[in-house]
Amino acid sequence: MNESLLFYATFILYIISAFYYFTFLFSKRENLARIGFSFAFVGLFIHTIALLWRTFESGHAPFTNMYESLSFLAWSSILAYIIIEFKYKIRKAGPYFMLIVIALMALASSPLMPKEATPLVPALQSYWLWLHVSVTLLGEAFFAIAFITSIMYLTADSREKKGGAAKSKLSAEKLDSVSYRCIAVGFPLFTLGGLVFGMVWAFKAWGRYWSWDPKETWSLITWFVFALYLHTRIVMGWKGRRSAYVAIIGFLAALFTYFGVNYILSGLHSYA
């Protein structure tokens, strides 16, 4: 057995989880959602072992190339979802969120993603790598949940305004509240990992805290969007549709920071 086998076993478990969640969505049988949750939990456990195996095999953090980073982001996303699902019981979000996780795992398993563990470039040979990347990706995982619940909020709100909403535990109001709470968790994590730890590491690696590298710039744009979300919600009393739109834009900015910058714009983070 090796890390690759564990990774693919995890992938299969996440697919099975998504199958049960979607079956629940159409059948309304709560026990199917619980089975889906169980498969996701077991998948998280095996995924954790795979990441630890990769760490010991490579001798460095399990997120130094795009394959490792996608795998770790999928792991972070499942961890975040399990926490939120356990606390707020948002089972109807499960099918859609599992699609994001499966997409991440599918991209990671793609032949286009080199999977060999290679020696780190000097700039990555630092314990700040662990702090910067892991905390940032965990913050983005909570943003991903807020993205899903914000889209679901818009749908539920439209349905409720038309008077066609069925009795449901997952109302538009609850979805709006969950989105807010996810961003309230994800924002400080993203701030600490993406900006604070990133700036300290940049100073130690390159002798300056900020260089307006494309990834730094887009990280700052993402930060401003979610700062706007929290400011308008807490200070100006925004709720509902306006907040949902800002949360969606914020996640899309985070997505471009993660994927787009790597493949469209070159800079100091091109290896990430």
PDB file of C-alpha atoms in Angstrom:
ATOM      1  CA  MET A   1       0.000   0.000   0.000  1.00  0.00           C
ATOM      2  CA  ASN A   2       1.171   3.536  -0.711  1.00  0.00           C
ATOM      3  CA  GLU A   3      -0.086   7.118  -0.663  1.00  0.00           C
ATOM      4  CA  SER A   4      -1.468   6.834  -4.199  1.00  0.00           C
ATOM      5  CA  LEU A   5      -3.711   3.877  -3.315  1.00  0.00           C
ATOM      6  CA  LEU A   6      -4.974   5.669  -0.224  1.00  0.00           C
ATOM      7  CA  PHE A   7      -5.699   8.758  -2.319  1.00  0.00           C
ATOM      8  CA  TYR A   8      -7.784   6.788  -4.840  1.00  0.00           C
ATOM      9  CA  ALA A   9      -9.585   4.927  -2.054  1.00  0.00           C
ATOM     10  CA  THR A  10     -10.480   8.304  -0.585  1.00  0.00           C
ATOM     11  CA  PHE A  11     -11.672   9.517  -3.993  1.00  0.00           C
ATOM     12  CA  ILE A  12     -14.012   6.521  -4.293  1.00  0.00           C
ATOM     13  CA  LEU A  13     -15.389   7.092  -0.793  1.00  0.00           C
ATOM     14  CA  TYR A  14     -16.152  10.736  -1.607  1.00  0.00           C
ATOM     15  CA  ILE A  15     -17.952   9.660  -4.798  1.00  0.00           C
ATOM     16  CA  ILE A  16     -20.047   7.160  -2.804  1.00  0.00           C
ATOM     17  CA  SER A  17     -20.779   9.880  -0.261  1.00  0.00           C
ATOM     18  CA  ALA A  18     -21.979  12.203  -3.031  1.00  0.00           C
ATOM     19  CA  PHE A  19     -24.179   9.409  -4.440  1.00  0.00           C
ATOM     20  CA  TYR A  20     -25.948   8.946  -1.095  1.00  0.00           C
ATOM     21  CA  TYR A  21     -26.305  12.697  -0.598  1.00  0.00           C
ATOM     22  CA  PHE A  22     -27.907  13.126  -4.026  1.00  0.00           C
ATOM     23  CA  THR A  23     -30.157  10.137  -3.405  1.00  0.00           C
ATOM     24  CA  PHE A  24     -31.240  11.806  -0.163  1.00  0.00           C
ATOM     25  CA  LEU A  25     -31.889  15.052  -2.026  1.00  0.00           C
ATOM     26  CA  PHE A  26     -34.391  13.390  -4.345  1.00  0.00           C
ATOM     27  CA  SER A  27     -35.894  10.867  -1.930  1.00  0.00           C
ATOM     28  CA  LYS A  28     -35.972  13.072   1.220  1.00  0.00           C
ATOM     29  CA  ARG A  29     -34.885  10.069   3.308  1.00  0.00           C
ATOM     30  CA  GLU A  30     -32.723  11.422   6.129  1.00  0.00           C
ATOM     31  CA  ASN A  31     -30.956   8.114   6.711  1.00  0.00           C
ATOM     32  CA  LEU A  32     -29.364   8.366   3.244  1.00  0.00           C
ATOM     33  CA  ALA A  33     -27.821  11.721   4.167  1.00  0.00           C
ATOM     34  CA  ARG A  34     -26.436  10.145   7.352  1.00  0.00           C
ATOM     35  CA  ILE A  35     -24.883   7.355   5.267  1.00  0.00           C
ATOM     36  CA  GLY A  36     -23.388   9.959   2.936  1.00  0.00           C
ATOM     37  CA  PHE A  37     -21.971  11.795   5.944  1.00  0.00           C
ATOM     38  CA  SER A  38     -20.470   8.536   7.262  1.00  0.00           C
ATOM     39  CA  PHE A  39     -18.716   7.834   3.954  1.00  0.00           C
ATOM     40  CA  ALA A  40     -17.375  11.401   3.919  1.00  0.00           C
ATOM     41  CA  PHE A  41     -16.090  10.952   7.483  1.00  0.00           C
ATOM     42  CA  VAL A  42     -14.363   7.660   6.659  1.00  0.00           C
ATOM     43  CA  GLY A  43     -12.954   9.280   3.527  1.00  0.00           C
ATOM     44  CA  LEU A  44     -11.558  12.111   5.645  1.00  0.00           C
ATOM     45  CA  PHE A  45      -9.881   9.592   7.953  1.00  0.00           C
ATOM     46  CA  ILE A  46      -8.205   7.719   5.078  1.00  0.00           C
ATOM     47  CA  HIS A  47      -7.340  11.011   3.375  1.00  0.00           C
ATOM     48  CA  THR A  48      -5.582  12.104   6.578  1.00  0.00           C
ATOM     49  CA  ILE A  49      -3.497   8.930   6.513  1.00  0.00           C
ATOM     50  CA  ALA A  50      -2.682   9.546   2.827  1.00  0.00           C
ATOM     51  CA  LEU A  51      -1.474  13.074   3.576  1.00  0.00           C
ATOM     52  CA  LEU A  52       0.635  11.886   6.497  1.00  0.00           C
ATOM     53  CA  TRP A  53       2.069   9.117   4.296  1.00  0.00           C
ATOM     54  CA  ARG A  54       2.926  11.678   1.617  1.00  0.00           C
ATOM     55  CA  THR A  55       4.610  13.860   4.228  1.00  0.00           C
ATOM     56  CA  PHE A  56       6.810  11.056   5.532  1.00  0.00           C
ATOM     57  CA  GLU A  57       7.594   9.805   2.017  1.00  0.00           C
ATOM     58  CA  SER A  58       8.564  13.216   0.657  1.00  0.00           C
ATOM     59  CA  GLY A  59      10.075  14.665   3.805  1.00  0.00           C
ATOM     60  CA  HIS A  60       8.160  17.921   3.435  1.00  0.00           C
ATOM     61  CA  ALA A  61       4.677  19.438   3.739  1.00  0.00           C
ATOM     62  CA  PRO A  62       1.974  17.769   1.579  1.00  0.00           C
ATOM     63  CA  PHE A  63       1.125  20.884  -0.448  1.00  0.00           C
ATOM     64  CA  THR A  64       4.211  21.927  -2.398  1.00  0.00           C
ATOM     65  CA  ASN A  65       2.857  21.271  -5.903  1.00  0.00           C
ATOM     66  CA  MET A  66      -0.590  21.475  -7.479  1.00  0.00           C
ATOM     67  CA  TYR A  67      -1.387  17.766  -6.963  1.00  0.00           C
ATOM     68  CA  GLU A  68      -0.592  17.957  -3.262  1.00  0.00           C
ATOM     69  CA  SER A  69      -2.297  21.322  -2.904  1.00  0.00           C
ATOM     70  CA  LEU A  70      -5.528  20.101  -4.526  1.00  0.00           C
ATOM     71  CA  SER A  71      -5.512  17.019  -2.322  1.00  0.00           C
ATOM     72  CA  PHE A  72      -4.985  19.111   0.809  1.00  0.00           C
ATOM     73  CA  LEU A  73      -7.698  21.584  -0.224  1.00  0.00           C
ATOM     74  CA  ALA A  74     -10.121  18.683  -0.727  1.00  0.00           C
ATOM     75  CA  TRP A  75      -9.158  17.368   2.727  1.00  0.00           C
ATOM     76  CA  SER A  76      -9.646  20.834   4.268  1.00  0.00           C
ATOM     77  CA  SER A  77     -13.008  21.182   2.543  1.00  0.00           C
ATOM     78  CA  ILE A  78     -14.296  17.880   3.887  1.00  0.00           C
ATOM     79  CA  LEU A  79     -13.048  18.738   7.373  1.00  0.00           C
ATOM     80  CA  ALA A  80     -14.780  22.141   7.248  1.00  0.00           C
ATOM     81  CA  TYR A  81     -18.000  20.616   5.910  1.00  0.00           C
ATOM     82  CA  ILE A  82     -18.097  17.907   8.590  1.00  0.00           C
ATOM     83  CA  ILE A  83     -17.694  20.574  11.290  1.00  0.00           C
ATOM     84  CA  ILE A  84     -20.449  22.766   9.824  1.00  0.00           C
ATOM     85  CA  GLU A  85     -22.760  19.834   9.069  1.00  0.00           C
ATOM     86  CA  PHE A  86     -22.349  18.472  12.602  1.00  0.00           C
ATOM     87  CA  LYS A  87     -23.189  21.860  14.123  1.00  0.00           C
ATOM     88  CA  TYR A  88     -25.857  23.254  11.779  1.00  0.00           C
ATOM     89  CA  LYS A  89     -27.329  20.181  10.039  1.00  0.00           C
ATOM     90  CA  ILE A  90     -27.179  21.547   6.485  1.00  0.00           C
ATOM     91  CA  ARG A  91     -27.603  18.145   4.826  1.00  0.00           C
ATOM     92  CA  LYS A  92     -29.166  19.599   1.655  1.00  0.00           C
ATOM     93  CA  ALA A  93     -25.886  21.414   0.995  1.00  0.00           C
ATOM     94  CA  GLY A  94     -24.014  18.097   1.125  1.00  0.00           C
ATOM     95  CA  PRO A  95     -24.624  16.964  -2.485  1.00  0.00           C
ATOM     96  CA  TYR A  96     -23.455  20.252  -3.987  1.00  0.00           C
ATOM     97  CA  PHE A  97     -20.479  20.591  -1.682  1.00  0.00           C
ATOM     98  CA  MET A  98     -19.359  17.041  -2.411  1.00  0.00           C
ATOM     99  CA  LEU A  99     -19.298  17.978  -6.112  1.00  0.00           C
ATOM    100  CA  ILE A 100     -16.653  20.615  -5.308  1.00  0.00           C
ATOM    101  CA  VAL A 101     -14.617  18.056  -3.382  1.00  0.00           C
ATOM    102  CA  ILE A 102     -14.912  15.479  -6.175  1.00  0.00           C
ATOM    103  CA  ALA A 103     -13.865  18.109  -8.731  1.00  0.00           C
ATOM    104  CA  LEU A 104     -10.759  18.888  -6.647  1.00  0.00           C
ATOM    105  CA  MET A 105      -9.916  15.187  -6.331  1.00  0.00           C
ATOM    106  CA  ALA A 106     -10.532  14.624 -10.056  1.00  0.00           C
ATOM    107  CA  LEU A 107      -8.183  17.474 -10.959  1.00  0.00           C
ATOM    108  CA  ALA A 108      -5.560  16.139  -8.566  1.00  0.00           C
ATOM    109  CA  SER A 109      -5.799  12.651 -10.089  1.00  0.00           C
ATOM    110  CA  SER A 110      -5.581  14.018 -13.635  1.00  0.00           C
ATOM    111  CA  PRO A 111      -2.527  12.918 -15.689  1.00  0.00           C
ATOM    112  CA  LEU A 112      -1.874  16.632 -16.206  1.00  0.00           C
ATOM    113  CA  MET A 113      -0.869  16.953 -12.553  1.00  0.00           C
ATOM    114  CA  PRO A 114       2.676  15.682 -11.832  1.00  0.00           C
ATOM    115  CA  LYS A 115       2.505  13.522  -8.731  1.00  0.00           C
ATOM    116  CA  GLU A 116       6.180  12.873  -8.078  1.00  0.00           C
ATOM    117  CA  ALA A 117       7.566  14.284  -4.847  1.00  0.00           C
ATOM    118  CA  THR A 118      10.500  16.489  -5.810  1.00  0.00           C
ATOM    119  CA  PRO A 119      13.100  18.383  -3.739  1.00  0.00           C
ATOM    120  CA  LEU A 120      11.912  21.778  -2.631  1.00  0.00           C
ATOM    121  CA  VAL A 121      13.250  25.001  -4.062  1.00  0.00           C
ATOM    122  CA  PRO A 122      15.085  27.051  -1.400  1.00  0.00           C
ATOM    123  CA  ALA A 123      12.161  29.466  -0.898  1.00  0.00           C
ATOM    124  CA  LEU A 124       9.918  26.556   0.176  1.00  0.00           C
ATOM    125  CA  GLN A 125      12.355  25.075   2.672  1.00  0.00           C
ATOM    126  CA  SER A 126      10.794  26.748   5.677  1.00  0.00           C
ATOM    127  CA  TYR A 127       8.383  25.903   8.481  1.00  0.00           C
ATOM    128  CA  TRP A 128       6.469  29.006   7.381  1.00  0.00           C
ATOM    129  CA  LEU A 129       5.306  26.909   4.420  1.00  0.00           C
ATOM    130  CA  TRP A 130       3.249  24.777   6.816  1.00  0.00           C
ATOM    131  CA  LEU A 131       1.666  27.772   8.505  1.00  0.00           C
ATOM    132  CA  HIS A 132       1.084  29.869   5.390  1.00  0.00           C
ATOM    133  CA  VAL A 133      -0.460  27.253   3.082  1.00  0.00           C
ATOM    134  CA  SER A 134      -2.363  25.043   5.546  1.00  0.00           C
ATOM    135  CA  VAL A 135      -4.142  27.894   7.331  1.00  0.00           C
ATOM    136  CA  THR A 136      -4.916  29.681   4.048  1.00  0.00           C
ATOM    137  CA  LEU A 137      -6.450  26.584   2.443  1.00  0.00           C
ATOM    138  CA  LEU A 138      -8.504  25.843   5.548  1.00  0.00           C
ATOM    139  CA  GLY A 139      -9.901  29.375   5.381  1.00  0.00           C
ATOM    140  CA  GLU A 140     -10.740  28.893   1.704  1.00  0.00           C
ATOM    141  CA  ALA A 141     -12.547  25.650   2.573  1.00  0.00           C
ATOM    142  CA  PHE A 142     -14.966  27.625   4.766  1.00  0.00           C
ATOM    143  CA  PHE A 143     -15.372  30.161   1.945  1.00  0.00           C
ATOM    144  CA  ALA A 144     -16.381  27.251  -0.307  1.00  0.00           C
ATOM    145  CA  ILE A 145     -19.170  26.249   2.082  1.00  0.00           C
ATOM    146  CA  ALA A 146     -20.346  29.876   2.209  1.00  0.00           C
ATOM    147  CA  PHE A 147     -20.365  29.883  -1.610  1.00  0.00           C
ATOM    148  CA  ILE A 148     -22.669  26.855  -1.739  1.00  0.00           C
ATOM    149  CA  THR A 149     -24.988  28.073   1.026  1.00  0.00           C
ATOM    150  CA  SER A 150     -25.163  31.550  -0.558  1.00  0.00           C
ATOM    151  CA  ILE A 151     -26.287  30.088  -3.903  1.00  0.00           C
ATOM    152  CA  MET A 152     -28.788  27.907  -2.051  1.00  0.00           C
ATOM    153  CA  TYR A 153     -29.976  30.993  -0.162  1.00  0.00           C
ATOM    154  CA  LEU A 154     -30.721  32.847  -3.404  1.00  0.00           C
ATOM    155  CA  THR A 155     -32.756  29.891  -4.661  1.00  0.00           C
ATOM    156  CA  ALA A 156     -34.602  29.409  -1.358  1.00  0.00           C
ATOM    157  CA  ASP A 157     -35.305  33.136  -0.994  1.00  0.00           C
ATOM    158  CA  SER A 158     -36.811  33.342  -4.493  1.00  0.00           C
ATOM    159  CA  ARG A 159     -38.946  30.283  -3.798  1.00  0.00           C
ATOM    160  CA  GLU A 160     -40.144  31.625  -0.443  1.00  0.00           C
ATOM    161  CA  LYS A 161     -41.029  35.025  -1.934  1.00  0.00           C
ATOM    162  CA  LYS A 162     -43.173  33.273  -4.536  1.00  0.00           C
ATOM    163  CA  GLY A 163     -44.942  31.430  -1.760  1.00  0.00           C
ATOM    164  CA  GLY A 164     -43.915  28.070  -3.087  1.00  0.00           C
ATOM    165  CA  ALA A 165     -41.524  27.053  -0.333  1.00  0.00           C
ATOM    166  CA  ALA A 166     -42.270  23.785   1.345  1.00  0.00           C
ATOM    167  CA  LYS A 167     -41.772  23.383   5.068  1.00  0.00           C
ATOM    168  CA  SER A 168     -38.090  22.840   5.493  1.00  0.00           C
ATOM    169  CA  LYS A 169     -35.536  22.937   8.284  1.00  0.00           C
ATOM    170  CA  LEU A 170     -33.099  24.554   5.857  1.00  0.00           C
ATOM    171  CA  SER A 171     -34.825  27.896   5.300  1.00  0.00           C
ATOM    172  CA  ALA A 172     -33.381  30.890   3.458  1.00  0.00           C
ATOM    173  CA  GLU A 173     -32.786  32.582   6.811  1.00  0.00           C
ATOM    174  CA  LYS A 174     -30.768  29.622   8.108  1.00  0.00           C
ATOM    175  CA  LEU A 175     -28.715  29.421   4.901  1.00  0.00           C
ATOM    176  CA  ASP A 176     -27.915  33.131   5.192  1.00  0.00           C
ATOM    177  CA  SER A 177     -26.859  32.614   8.808  1.00  0.00           C
ATOM    178  CA  VAL A 178     -24.643  29.625   7.963  1.00  0.00           C
ATOM    179  CA  SER A 179     -22.962  31.580   5.152  1.00  0.00           C
ATOM    180  CA  TYR A 180     -22.164  34.373   7.592  1.00  0.00           C
ATOM    181  CA  ARG A 181     -20.761  31.995  10.182  1.00  0.00           C
ATOM    182  CA  CYS A 182     -18.578  30.213   7.618  1.00  0.00           C
ATOM    183  CA  ILE A 183     -17.106  33.516   6.463  1.00  0.00           C
ATOM    184  CA  ALA A 184     -16.685  34.619  10.078  1.00  0.00           C
ATOM    185  CA  VAL A 185     -14.479  31.536  10.549  1.00  0.00           C
ATOM    186  CA  GLY A 186     -12.788  31.551   7.138  1.00  0.00           C
ATOM    187  CA  PHE A 187     -11.885  35.261   7.102  1.00  0.00           C
ATOM    188  CA  PRO A 188      -9.547  35.276  10.141  1.00  0.00           C
ATOM    189  CA  LEU A 189      -7.959  32.024   8.939  1.00  0.00           C
ATOM    190  CA  PHE A 190      -7.391  33.497   5.470  1.00  0.00           C
ATOM    191  CA  THR A 191      -6.090  36.745   7.004  1.00  0.00           C
ATOM    192  CA  LEU A 192      -3.654  34.921   9.271  1.00  0.00           C
ATOM    193  CA  GLY A 193      -2.478  32.317   6.765  1.00  0.00           C
ATOM    194  CA  GLY A 194      -2.725  34.157   3.471  1.00  0.00           C
ATOM    195  CA  LEU A 195      -1.569  37.604   4.528  1.00  0.00           C
ATOM    196  CA  VAL A 196       0.166  37.627   7.926  1.00  0.00           C
ATOM    197  CA  PHE A 197       2.103  34.351   7.673  1.00  0.00           C
ATOM    198  CA  GLY A 198       2.657  34.984   3.967  1.00  0.00           C
ATOM    199  CA  MET A 199       4.222  38.385   4.601  1.00  0.00           C
ATOM    200  CA  VAL A 200       6.493  37.076   7.348  1.00  0.00           C
ATOM    201  CA  TRP A 201       7.628  34.209   5.128  1.00  0.00           C
ATOM    202  CA  ALA A 202       8.167  36.595   2.183  1.00  0.00           C
ATOM    203  CA  PHE A 203      10.428  38.740   4.345  1.00  0.00           C
ATOM    204  CA  LYS A 204      12.466  35.731   5.447  1.00  0.00           C
ATOM    205  CA  ALA A 205      12.696  34.309   1.904  1.00  0.00           C
ATOM    206  CA  TRP A 206      13.058  37.452  -0.211  1.00  0.00           C
ATOM    207  CA  GLY A 207      13.876  40.227   2.237  1.00  0.00           C
ATOM    208  CA  ARG A 208      10.621  42.161   1.783  1.00  0.00           C
ATOM    209  CA  TYR A 209       7.123  41.784   3.195  1.00  0.00           C
ATOM    210  CA  TRP A 210       5.222  42.649   0.013  1.00  0.00           C
ATOM    211  CA  SER A 211       6.203  42.646  -3.656  1.00  0.00           C
ATOM    212  CA  TRP A 212       2.854  42.989  -5.489  1.00  0.00           C
ATOM    213  CA  ASP A 213       3.311  39.524  -6.947  1.00  0.00           C
ATOM    214  CA  PRO A 214       0.094  38.487  -8.829  1.00  0.00           C
ATOM    215  CA  LYS A 215      -0.861  35.938  -6.173  1.00  0.00           C
ATOM    216  CA  GLU A 216      -0.263  38.474  -3.409  1.00  0.00           C
ATOM    217  CA  THR A 217      -2.349  41.050  -5.257  1.00  0.00           C
ATOM    218  CA  TRP A 218      -5.243  38.670  -5.843  1.00  0.00           C
ATOM    219  CA  SER A 219      -5.064  37.427  -2.261  1.00  0.00           C
ATOM    220  CA  LEU A 220      -5.469  41.039  -1.173  1.00  0.00           C
ATOM    221  CA  ILE A 221      -8.416  41.503  -3.556  1.00  0.00           C
ATOM    222  CA  THR A 222     -10.036  38.369  -2.093  1.00  0.00           C
ATOM    223  CA  TRP A 223      -9.393  39.668   1.418  1.00  0.00           C
ATOM    224  CA  PHE A 224     -11.032  43.012   0.589  1.00  0.00           C
ATOM    225  CA  VAL A 225     -14.145  41.315  -0.816  1.00  0.00           C
ATOM    226  CA  PHE A 226     -14.684  39.259   2.338  1.00  0.00           C
ATOM    227  CA  ALA A 227     -13.785  42.260   4.516  1.00  0.00           C
ATOM    228  CA  LEU A 228     -16.516  44.122   2.626  1.00  0.00           C
ATOM    229  CA  TYR A 229     -18.925  41.261   3.336  1.00  0.00           C
ATOM    230  CA  LEU A 230     -18.277  41.414   7.086  1.00  0.00           C
ATOM    231  CA  HIS A 231     -18.216  45.224   7.222  1.00  0.00           C
ATOM    232  CA  THR A 232     -21.502  45.647   5.381  1.00  0.00           C
ATOM    233  CA  ARG A 233     -23.125  42.918   7.441  1.00  0.00           C
ATOM    234  CA  ILE A 234     -21.908  43.939  10.885  1.00  0.00           C
ATOM    235  CA  VAL A 235     -21.773  47.729  10.507  1.00  0.00           C
ATOM    236  CA  MET A 236     -24.387  48.465   7.833  1.00  0.00           C
ATOM    237  CA  GLY A 237     -26.797  45.651   8.639  1.00  0.00           C
ATOM    238  CA  TRP A 238     -26.723  43.968   5.227  1.00  0.00           C
ATOM    239  CA  LYS A 239     -28.306  40.528   5.057  1.00  0.00           C
ATOM    240  CA  GLY A 240     -29.822  38.265   2.493  1.00  0.00           C
ATOM    241  CA  ARG A 241     -29.329  38.706  -1.228  1.00  0.00           C
ATOM    242  CA  ARG A 242     -26.742  41.500  -1.138  1.00  0.00           C
ATOM    243  CA  SER A 243     -24.539  39.573   1.286  1.00  0.00           C
ATOM    244  CA  ALA A 244     -24.992  36.387  -0.742  1.00  0.00           C
ATOM    245  CA  TYR A 245     -23.775  38.106  -3.906  1.00  0.00           C
ATOM    246  CA  VAL A 246     -20.688  39.438  -2.111  1.00  0.00           C
ATOM    247  CA  ALA A 247     -19.925  35.958  -0.689  1.00  0.00           C
ATOM    248  CA  ILE A 248     -20.194  34.413  -4.171  1.00  0.00           C
ATOM    249  CA  ILE A 249     -17.913  37.071  -5.693  1.00  0.00           C
ATOM    250  CA  GLY A 250     -15.435  36.535  -2.847  1.00  0.00           C
ATOM    251  CA  PHE A 251     -15.220  32.812  -3.473  1.00  0.00           C
ATOM    252  CA  LEU A 252     -14.786  33.339  -7.209  1.00  0.00           C
ATOM    253  CA  ALA A 253     -11.924  35.749  -6.419  1.00  0.00           C
ATOM    254  CA  ALA A 254     -10.400  33.107  -4.119  1.00  0.00           C
ATOM    255  CA  LEU A 255     -10.795  30.524  -6.876  1.00  0.00           C
ATOM    256  CA  PHE A 256      -8.980  32.741  -9.357  1.00  0.00           C
ATOM    257  CA  THR A 257      -6.251  33.405  -6.793  1.00  0.00           C
ATOM    258  CA  TYR A 258      -5.802  29.660  -6.358  1.00  0.00           C
ATOM    259  CA  PHE A 259      -6.093  28.464  -9.981  1.00  0.00           C
ATOM    260  CA  GLY A 260      -6.030  31.389 -12.380  1.00  0.00           C
ATOM    261  CA  VAL A 261      -2.937  33.115 -11.072  1.00  0.00           C
ATOM    262  CA  ASN A 262      -0.918  29.890 -11.321  1.00  0.00           C
ATOM    263  CA  TYR A 263      -1.717  29.307 -14.989  1.00  0.00           C
ATOM    264  CA  ILE A 264      -2.376  32.779 -16.400  1.00  0.00           C
ATOM    265  CA  LEU A 265      -0.061  35.127 -14.504  1.00  0.00           C
ATOM    266  CA  SER A 266       3.589  34.464 -13.715  1.00  0.00           C
ATOM    267  CA  GLY A 267       5.317  35.552 -10.554  1.00  0.00           C
ATOM    268  CA  LEU A 268       7.123  34.458  -7.415  1.00  0.00           C
ATOM    269  CA  HIS A 269       4.333  31.950  -6.660  1.00  0.00           C
ATOM    270  CA  SER A 270       4.442  30.267 -10.073  1.00  0.00           C
ATOM    271  CA  TYR A 271       5.697  27.042  -8.517  1.00  0.00           C
ATOM    272  CA  ALA A 272       2.749  26.938  -6.075  1.00  0.00           C
TER     273      ALA A 272
END
